[in-house]
CSV table of C-alpha atoms in Angstrom, one decimal:
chain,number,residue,atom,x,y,z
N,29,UNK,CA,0.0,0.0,0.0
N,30,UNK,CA,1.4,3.6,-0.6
N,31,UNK,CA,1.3,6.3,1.0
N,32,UNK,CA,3.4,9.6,1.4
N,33,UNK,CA,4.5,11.9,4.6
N,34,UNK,CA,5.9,15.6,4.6
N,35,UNK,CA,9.4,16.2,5.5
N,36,UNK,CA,11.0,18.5,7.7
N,37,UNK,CA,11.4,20.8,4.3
N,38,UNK,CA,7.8,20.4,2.9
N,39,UNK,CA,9.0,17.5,0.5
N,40,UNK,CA,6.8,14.8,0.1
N,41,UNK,CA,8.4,11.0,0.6
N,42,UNK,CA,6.3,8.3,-0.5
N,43,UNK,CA,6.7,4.4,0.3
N,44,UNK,CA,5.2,1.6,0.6
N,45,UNK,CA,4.0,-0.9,3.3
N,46,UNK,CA,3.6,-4.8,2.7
N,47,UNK,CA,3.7,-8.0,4.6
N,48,UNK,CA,2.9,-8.1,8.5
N,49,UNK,CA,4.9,-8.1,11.4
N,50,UNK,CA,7.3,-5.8,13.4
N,51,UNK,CA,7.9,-2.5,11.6
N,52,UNK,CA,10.8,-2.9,9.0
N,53,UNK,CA,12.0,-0.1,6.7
N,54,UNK,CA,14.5,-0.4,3.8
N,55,UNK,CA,16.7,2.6,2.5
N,56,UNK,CA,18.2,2.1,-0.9
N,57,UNK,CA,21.7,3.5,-1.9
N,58,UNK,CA,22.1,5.9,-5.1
N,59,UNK,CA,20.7,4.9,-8.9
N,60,UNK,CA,18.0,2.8,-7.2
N,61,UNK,CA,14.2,3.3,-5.4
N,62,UNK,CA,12.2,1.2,-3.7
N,63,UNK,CA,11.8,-1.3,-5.8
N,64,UNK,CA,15.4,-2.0,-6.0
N,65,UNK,CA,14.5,-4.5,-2.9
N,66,UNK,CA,12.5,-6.6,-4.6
N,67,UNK,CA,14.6,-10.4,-4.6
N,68,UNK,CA,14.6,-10.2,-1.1
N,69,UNK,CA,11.0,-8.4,0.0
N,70,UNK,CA,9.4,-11.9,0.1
N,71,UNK,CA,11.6,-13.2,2.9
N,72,UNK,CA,11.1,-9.7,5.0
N,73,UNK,CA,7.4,-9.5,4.3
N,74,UNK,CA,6.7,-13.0,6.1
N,75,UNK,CA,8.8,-11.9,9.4
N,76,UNK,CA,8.3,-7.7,9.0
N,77,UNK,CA,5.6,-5.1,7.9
N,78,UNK,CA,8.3,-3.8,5.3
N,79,UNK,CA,8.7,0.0,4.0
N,80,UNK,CA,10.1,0.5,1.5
N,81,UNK,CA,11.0,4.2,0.7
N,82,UNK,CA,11.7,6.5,-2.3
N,83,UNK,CA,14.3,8.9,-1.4
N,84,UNK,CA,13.9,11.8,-2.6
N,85,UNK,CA,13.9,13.2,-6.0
N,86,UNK,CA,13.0,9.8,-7.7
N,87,UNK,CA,9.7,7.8,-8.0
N,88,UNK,CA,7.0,8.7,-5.8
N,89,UNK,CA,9.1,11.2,-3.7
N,90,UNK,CA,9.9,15.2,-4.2
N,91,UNK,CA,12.8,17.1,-4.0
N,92,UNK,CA,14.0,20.6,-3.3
N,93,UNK,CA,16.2,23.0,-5.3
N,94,UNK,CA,19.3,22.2,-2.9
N,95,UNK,CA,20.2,19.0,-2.0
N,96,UNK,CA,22.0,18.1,1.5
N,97,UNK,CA,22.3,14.7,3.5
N,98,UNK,CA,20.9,16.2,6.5
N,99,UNK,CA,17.6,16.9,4.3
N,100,UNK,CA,17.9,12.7,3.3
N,101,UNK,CA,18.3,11.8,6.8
N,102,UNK,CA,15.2,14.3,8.1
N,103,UNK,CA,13.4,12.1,5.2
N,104,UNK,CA,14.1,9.1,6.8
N,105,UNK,CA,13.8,10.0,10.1
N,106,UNK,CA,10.2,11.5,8.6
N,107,UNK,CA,9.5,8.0,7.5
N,108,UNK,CA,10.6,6.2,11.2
N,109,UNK,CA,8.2,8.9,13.3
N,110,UNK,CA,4.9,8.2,11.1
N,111,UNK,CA,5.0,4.6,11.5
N,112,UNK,CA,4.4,5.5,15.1
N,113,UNK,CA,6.2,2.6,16.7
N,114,UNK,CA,10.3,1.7,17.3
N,115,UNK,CA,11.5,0.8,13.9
N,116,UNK,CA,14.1,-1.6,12.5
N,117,UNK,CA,16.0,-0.1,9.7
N,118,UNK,CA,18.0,-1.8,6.8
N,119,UNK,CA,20.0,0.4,4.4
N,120,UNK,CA,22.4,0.4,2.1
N,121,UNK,CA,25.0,2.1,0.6
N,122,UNK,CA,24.7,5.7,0.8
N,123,UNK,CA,21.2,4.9,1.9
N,124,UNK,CA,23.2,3.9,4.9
N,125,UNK,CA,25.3,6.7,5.5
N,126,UNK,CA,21.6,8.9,5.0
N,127,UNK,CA,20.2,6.1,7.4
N,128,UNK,CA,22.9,6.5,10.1
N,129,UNK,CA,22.7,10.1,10.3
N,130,UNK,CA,18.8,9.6,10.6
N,131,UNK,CA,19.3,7.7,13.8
N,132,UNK,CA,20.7,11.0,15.7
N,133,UNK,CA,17.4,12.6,15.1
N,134,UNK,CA,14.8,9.9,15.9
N,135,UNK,CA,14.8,7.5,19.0
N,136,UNK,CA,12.4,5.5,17.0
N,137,UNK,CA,15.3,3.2,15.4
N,138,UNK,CA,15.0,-0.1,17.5
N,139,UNK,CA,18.0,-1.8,15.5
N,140,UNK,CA,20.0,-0.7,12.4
N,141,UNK,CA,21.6,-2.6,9.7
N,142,UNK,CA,24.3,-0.6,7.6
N,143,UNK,CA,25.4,-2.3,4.5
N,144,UNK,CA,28.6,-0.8,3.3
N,145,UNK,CA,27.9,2.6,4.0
N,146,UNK,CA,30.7,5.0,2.1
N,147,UNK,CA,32.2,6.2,5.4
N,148,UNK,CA,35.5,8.5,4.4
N,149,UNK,CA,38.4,6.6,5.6
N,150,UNK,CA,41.4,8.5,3.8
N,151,UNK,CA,41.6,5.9,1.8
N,152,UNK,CA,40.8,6.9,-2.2
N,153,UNK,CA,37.5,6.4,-2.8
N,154,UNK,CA,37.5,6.8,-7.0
N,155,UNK,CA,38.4,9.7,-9.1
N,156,UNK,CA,37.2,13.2,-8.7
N,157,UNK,CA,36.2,13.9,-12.2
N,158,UNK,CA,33.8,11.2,-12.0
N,159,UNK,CA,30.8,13.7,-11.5
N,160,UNK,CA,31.8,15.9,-14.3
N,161,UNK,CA,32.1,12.9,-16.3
N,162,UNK,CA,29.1,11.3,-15.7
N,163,UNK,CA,27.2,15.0,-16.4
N,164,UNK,CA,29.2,15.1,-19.7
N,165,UNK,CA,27.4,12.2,-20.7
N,166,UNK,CA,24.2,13.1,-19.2
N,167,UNK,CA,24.1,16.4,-20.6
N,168,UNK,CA,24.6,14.2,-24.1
N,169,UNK,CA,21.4,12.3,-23.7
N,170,UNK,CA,23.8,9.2,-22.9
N,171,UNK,CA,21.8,8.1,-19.5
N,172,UNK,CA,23.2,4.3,-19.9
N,173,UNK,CA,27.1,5.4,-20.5
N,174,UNK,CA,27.0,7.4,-17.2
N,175,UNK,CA,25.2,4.9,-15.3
N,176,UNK,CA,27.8,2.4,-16.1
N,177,UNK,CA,30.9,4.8,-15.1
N,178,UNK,CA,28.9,4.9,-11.3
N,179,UNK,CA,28.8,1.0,-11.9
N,180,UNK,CA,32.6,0.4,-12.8
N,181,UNK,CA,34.0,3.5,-11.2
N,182,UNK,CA,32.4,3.6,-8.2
N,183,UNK,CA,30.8,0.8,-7.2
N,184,UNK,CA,33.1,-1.5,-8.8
N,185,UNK,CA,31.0,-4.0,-10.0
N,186,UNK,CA,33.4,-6.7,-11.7
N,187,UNK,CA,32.2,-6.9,-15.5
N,188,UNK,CA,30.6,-10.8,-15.1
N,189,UNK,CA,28.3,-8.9,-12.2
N,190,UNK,CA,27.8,-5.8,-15.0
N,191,UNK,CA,26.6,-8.1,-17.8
N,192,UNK,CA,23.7,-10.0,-15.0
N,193,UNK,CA,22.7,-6.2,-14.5
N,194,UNK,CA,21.9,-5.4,-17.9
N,195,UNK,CA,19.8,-7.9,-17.8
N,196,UNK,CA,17.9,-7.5,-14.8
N,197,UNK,CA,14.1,-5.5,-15.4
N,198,UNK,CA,16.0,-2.9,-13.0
N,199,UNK,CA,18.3,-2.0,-15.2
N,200,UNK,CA,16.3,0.2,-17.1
N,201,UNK,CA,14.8,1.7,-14.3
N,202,UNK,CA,18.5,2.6,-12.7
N,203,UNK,CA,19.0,4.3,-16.1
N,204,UNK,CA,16.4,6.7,-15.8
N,205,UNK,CA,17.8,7.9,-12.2
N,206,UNK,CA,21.1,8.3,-13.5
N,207,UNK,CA,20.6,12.3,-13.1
N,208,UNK,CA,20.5,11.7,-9.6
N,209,UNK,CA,24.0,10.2,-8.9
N,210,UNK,CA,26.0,13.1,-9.7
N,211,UNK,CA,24.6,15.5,-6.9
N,212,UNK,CA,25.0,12.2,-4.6
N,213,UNK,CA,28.6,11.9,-5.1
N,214,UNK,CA,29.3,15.4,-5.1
N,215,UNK,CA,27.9,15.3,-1.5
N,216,UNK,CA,29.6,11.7,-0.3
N,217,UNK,CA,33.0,13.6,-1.4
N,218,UNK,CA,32.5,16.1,0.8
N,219,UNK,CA,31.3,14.2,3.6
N,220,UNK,CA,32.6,14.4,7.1
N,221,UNK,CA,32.3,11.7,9.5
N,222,UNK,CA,32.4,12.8,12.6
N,223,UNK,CA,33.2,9.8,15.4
N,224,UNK,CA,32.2,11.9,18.3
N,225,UNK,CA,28.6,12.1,17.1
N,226,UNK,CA,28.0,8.5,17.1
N,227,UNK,CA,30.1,7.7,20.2
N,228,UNK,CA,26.5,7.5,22.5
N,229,UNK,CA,24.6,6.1,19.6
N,230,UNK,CA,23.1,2.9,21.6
N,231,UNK,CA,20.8,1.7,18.7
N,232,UNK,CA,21.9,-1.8,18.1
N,233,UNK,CA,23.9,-2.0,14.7
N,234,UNK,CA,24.5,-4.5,12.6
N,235,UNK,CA,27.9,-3.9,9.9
N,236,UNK,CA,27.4,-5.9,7.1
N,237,UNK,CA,30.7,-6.3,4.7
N,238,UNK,CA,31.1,-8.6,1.2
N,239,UNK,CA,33.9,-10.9,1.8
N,240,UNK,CA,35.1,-9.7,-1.3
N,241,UNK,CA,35.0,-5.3,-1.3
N,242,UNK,CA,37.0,-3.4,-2.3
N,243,UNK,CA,39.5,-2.1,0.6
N,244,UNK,CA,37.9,0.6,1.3
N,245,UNK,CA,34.4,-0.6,2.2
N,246,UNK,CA,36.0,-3.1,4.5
N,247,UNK,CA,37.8,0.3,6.2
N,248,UNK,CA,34.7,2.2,6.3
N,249,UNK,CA,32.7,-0.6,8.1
N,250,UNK,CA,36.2,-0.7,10.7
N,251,UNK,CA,35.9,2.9,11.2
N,252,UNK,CA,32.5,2.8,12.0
N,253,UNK,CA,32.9,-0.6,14.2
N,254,UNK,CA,35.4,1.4,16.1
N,255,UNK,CA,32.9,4.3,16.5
N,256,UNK,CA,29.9,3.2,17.6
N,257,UNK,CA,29.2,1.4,21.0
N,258,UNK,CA,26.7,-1.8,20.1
N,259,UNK,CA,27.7,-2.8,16.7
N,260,UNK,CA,29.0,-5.9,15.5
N,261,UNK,CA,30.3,-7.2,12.2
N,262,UNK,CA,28.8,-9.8,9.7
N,263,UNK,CA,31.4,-10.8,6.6
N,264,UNK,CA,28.8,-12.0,3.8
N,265,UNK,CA,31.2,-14.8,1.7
N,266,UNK,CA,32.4,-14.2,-1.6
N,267,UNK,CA,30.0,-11.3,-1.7
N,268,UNK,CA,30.6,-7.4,-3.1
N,269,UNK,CA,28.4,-4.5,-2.4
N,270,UNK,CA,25.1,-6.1,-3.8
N,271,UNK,CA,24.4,-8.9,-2.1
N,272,UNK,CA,20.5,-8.9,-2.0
N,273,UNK,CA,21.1,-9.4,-5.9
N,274,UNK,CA,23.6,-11.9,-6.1
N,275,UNK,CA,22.9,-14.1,-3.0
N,276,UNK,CA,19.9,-13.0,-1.5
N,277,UNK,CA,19.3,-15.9,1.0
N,278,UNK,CA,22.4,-15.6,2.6
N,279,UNK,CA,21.4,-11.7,3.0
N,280,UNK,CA,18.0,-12.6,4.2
N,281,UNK,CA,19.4,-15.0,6.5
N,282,UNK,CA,22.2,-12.7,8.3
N,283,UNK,CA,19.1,-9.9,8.9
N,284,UNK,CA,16.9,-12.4,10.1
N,285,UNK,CA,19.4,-13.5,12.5
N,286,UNK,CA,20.0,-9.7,13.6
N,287,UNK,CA,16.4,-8.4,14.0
N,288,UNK,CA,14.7,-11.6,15.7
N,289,UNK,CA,16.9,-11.7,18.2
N,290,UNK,CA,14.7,-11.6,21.4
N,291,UNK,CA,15.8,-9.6,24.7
C-alpha cells in the first residue's frame, strides 16, 4: 500500500507498506528506489511489515532545489516517526550513510543494519572527475554510458556482475535515475564523519561487509565498528556490495538473525 508523509522541508516522501509483522523499513543506496529491494522483500514481508521508501527526488518522492544529507536523513527519520512505533532499519550504501545520520534525530530506530555505507576513511574512494564525467554524458542524452561509469568506477561492479545487470528488469529503471548520482557523489565527497557524534549512539547496529569489497568498504565498516558502541560485524562470503542481488538468502538469513533476536 502507498502512501506519502511531509518532511522537515515540505518535501513529500512516499513508500510503501507490505507483509505483517514488526515494523521494518528499507533505504536504498544511489541509482536505485524502492523497488530495487525486490529479490529479497518476500523473505522480510513473512517476518516484518516492510517499508520500502523512495528517497527523494526519484519515484514517488519530491525534492527541493538544494540537495543536502541532512535533508535525506530528516526524510528518513520522517518515515521512522509516522510509523508510530520503534522501527528496525536496513540500508544500504549511501542509503546507509543517510540512514545512520537519521538515527541522531529519531529515537524510534530499534535496531539498524548498515550495509557498506561509504564512510571516508582517507583511503581513495575513485576519481574526482567522476561527476563531471558522468554530467558530460548526461548532458549528451547518454543516460546508460554514465550509469555504467557509477557501476565500474564507483561501485566497482566486476564486469561478469555488470553483464547480470543489464539484464535485470531494473536495469532500465536505474538508467532513468542516472541524473540523480552526480549531486549524490558530489555530496559523499564532501562528507565528514564525525566519530564523536555517534560515540553514545546505543541503537543496536548491525555492519554488514562482502567478503570480497574493495578495501575501502571493509575500512569504512572498521571505522564505524570502532565508532559506535553496540555494533558488531557480519562478513557475507564471496560477496561485493550487492548482495541482496547476487545471494539473497544468505542476505536474508544474516538480517533475520540480527532483527529476531529476542531480549
Amino acid at each position: 500500500m502507498l502512501d506519502h508523509i511531509t518532511s522537515n522541508d515540505g518535501t513529500t516522501i512516499g513508500f510503501w507498506r507490505s507483509g505483517s509483522g514488526p515494523p521494518l523499513l528499507l533505504v536504498h543506496g544511489t541509482t536505485a528506489d524502492h523497488r530495487r529491494w525486490s529479490r529479497i522483500a518476500p523473505g522480510l514481508e513473512a517476518h516484518f511489515c516492510v517499508y520500502t521508501m523512495d528517497r527523494r527526488g526519484r519515484g514517488e518522492s519530491g525534492d527541493a532545489p538544494a540537495y543536502e544529507l541532512r535533508r535525506e536523513a530528516e526524510d528518513v527519520a520522517a518515515v521512522v516517526e509516522a510509523v508510530g512505533e520503534p522501527v528496525f532499519v536496513l540500508a544500504h550504501s549511501y542509503g546507509a550513510v543517510c540512514s545512520l545520520e537519521a538515527a541522531r534525530l529519531t529515537d524510534k530506530i530499534g535496531r539498524l543494519i548498515l550495509y557498506e555505507p561509504p564512510i571516508p576513511t582517507g583511503l581513495p574512494q575513485y576519481p574526482p572527475d567522476i561527476p563531471a564525467r558522468m554530467q558530460q554524458r548526461l548532458d549528451q542524452g547518454e543516460q546508460e554510458a554514465a550509469l555504467e561509469i557509477f557501476m565500474r568506477e564507483i561501485v566497482r561492479m566486476p564486469e561478469h556482475e555488470l553483464a547480470v545487470y543489464r539484464q535485470l528488469p531494473m536495469w532500465s529503471g536505474r538508467i532513468q535515475l542516472a541524473p540523480t548520482i552526480p549531486r549524490e557523489i558530489m555530496l559523499d565527497q564532501t562528507y565528514q564523519f564525525d566519530p564523536n557524534l555517534f560515540t553514545t549512539l546505543q541503537t543496536p547496529t548491525l555492519l554488514l561487509l562482502g567478503g570480497d569489497s574493495p578495501p575501502l568498504f571493509e575500512r569504512a565498516i572498521q571505522r564505524l565498528d570502532t565508532t559506535l558502541p553496540n555494533s558488531r560485524v557480519v562478513i557475507l562470503p564471496g560477496q561485493q556490495h550487492v548482495a541482496m542481488d547476487t545471494s539473497p538468502e544468505l542476505f536474508v538469513s544474516e538480517v533475520l538473525n540480527f532483527l529476531l533476536v529476542r531480549g
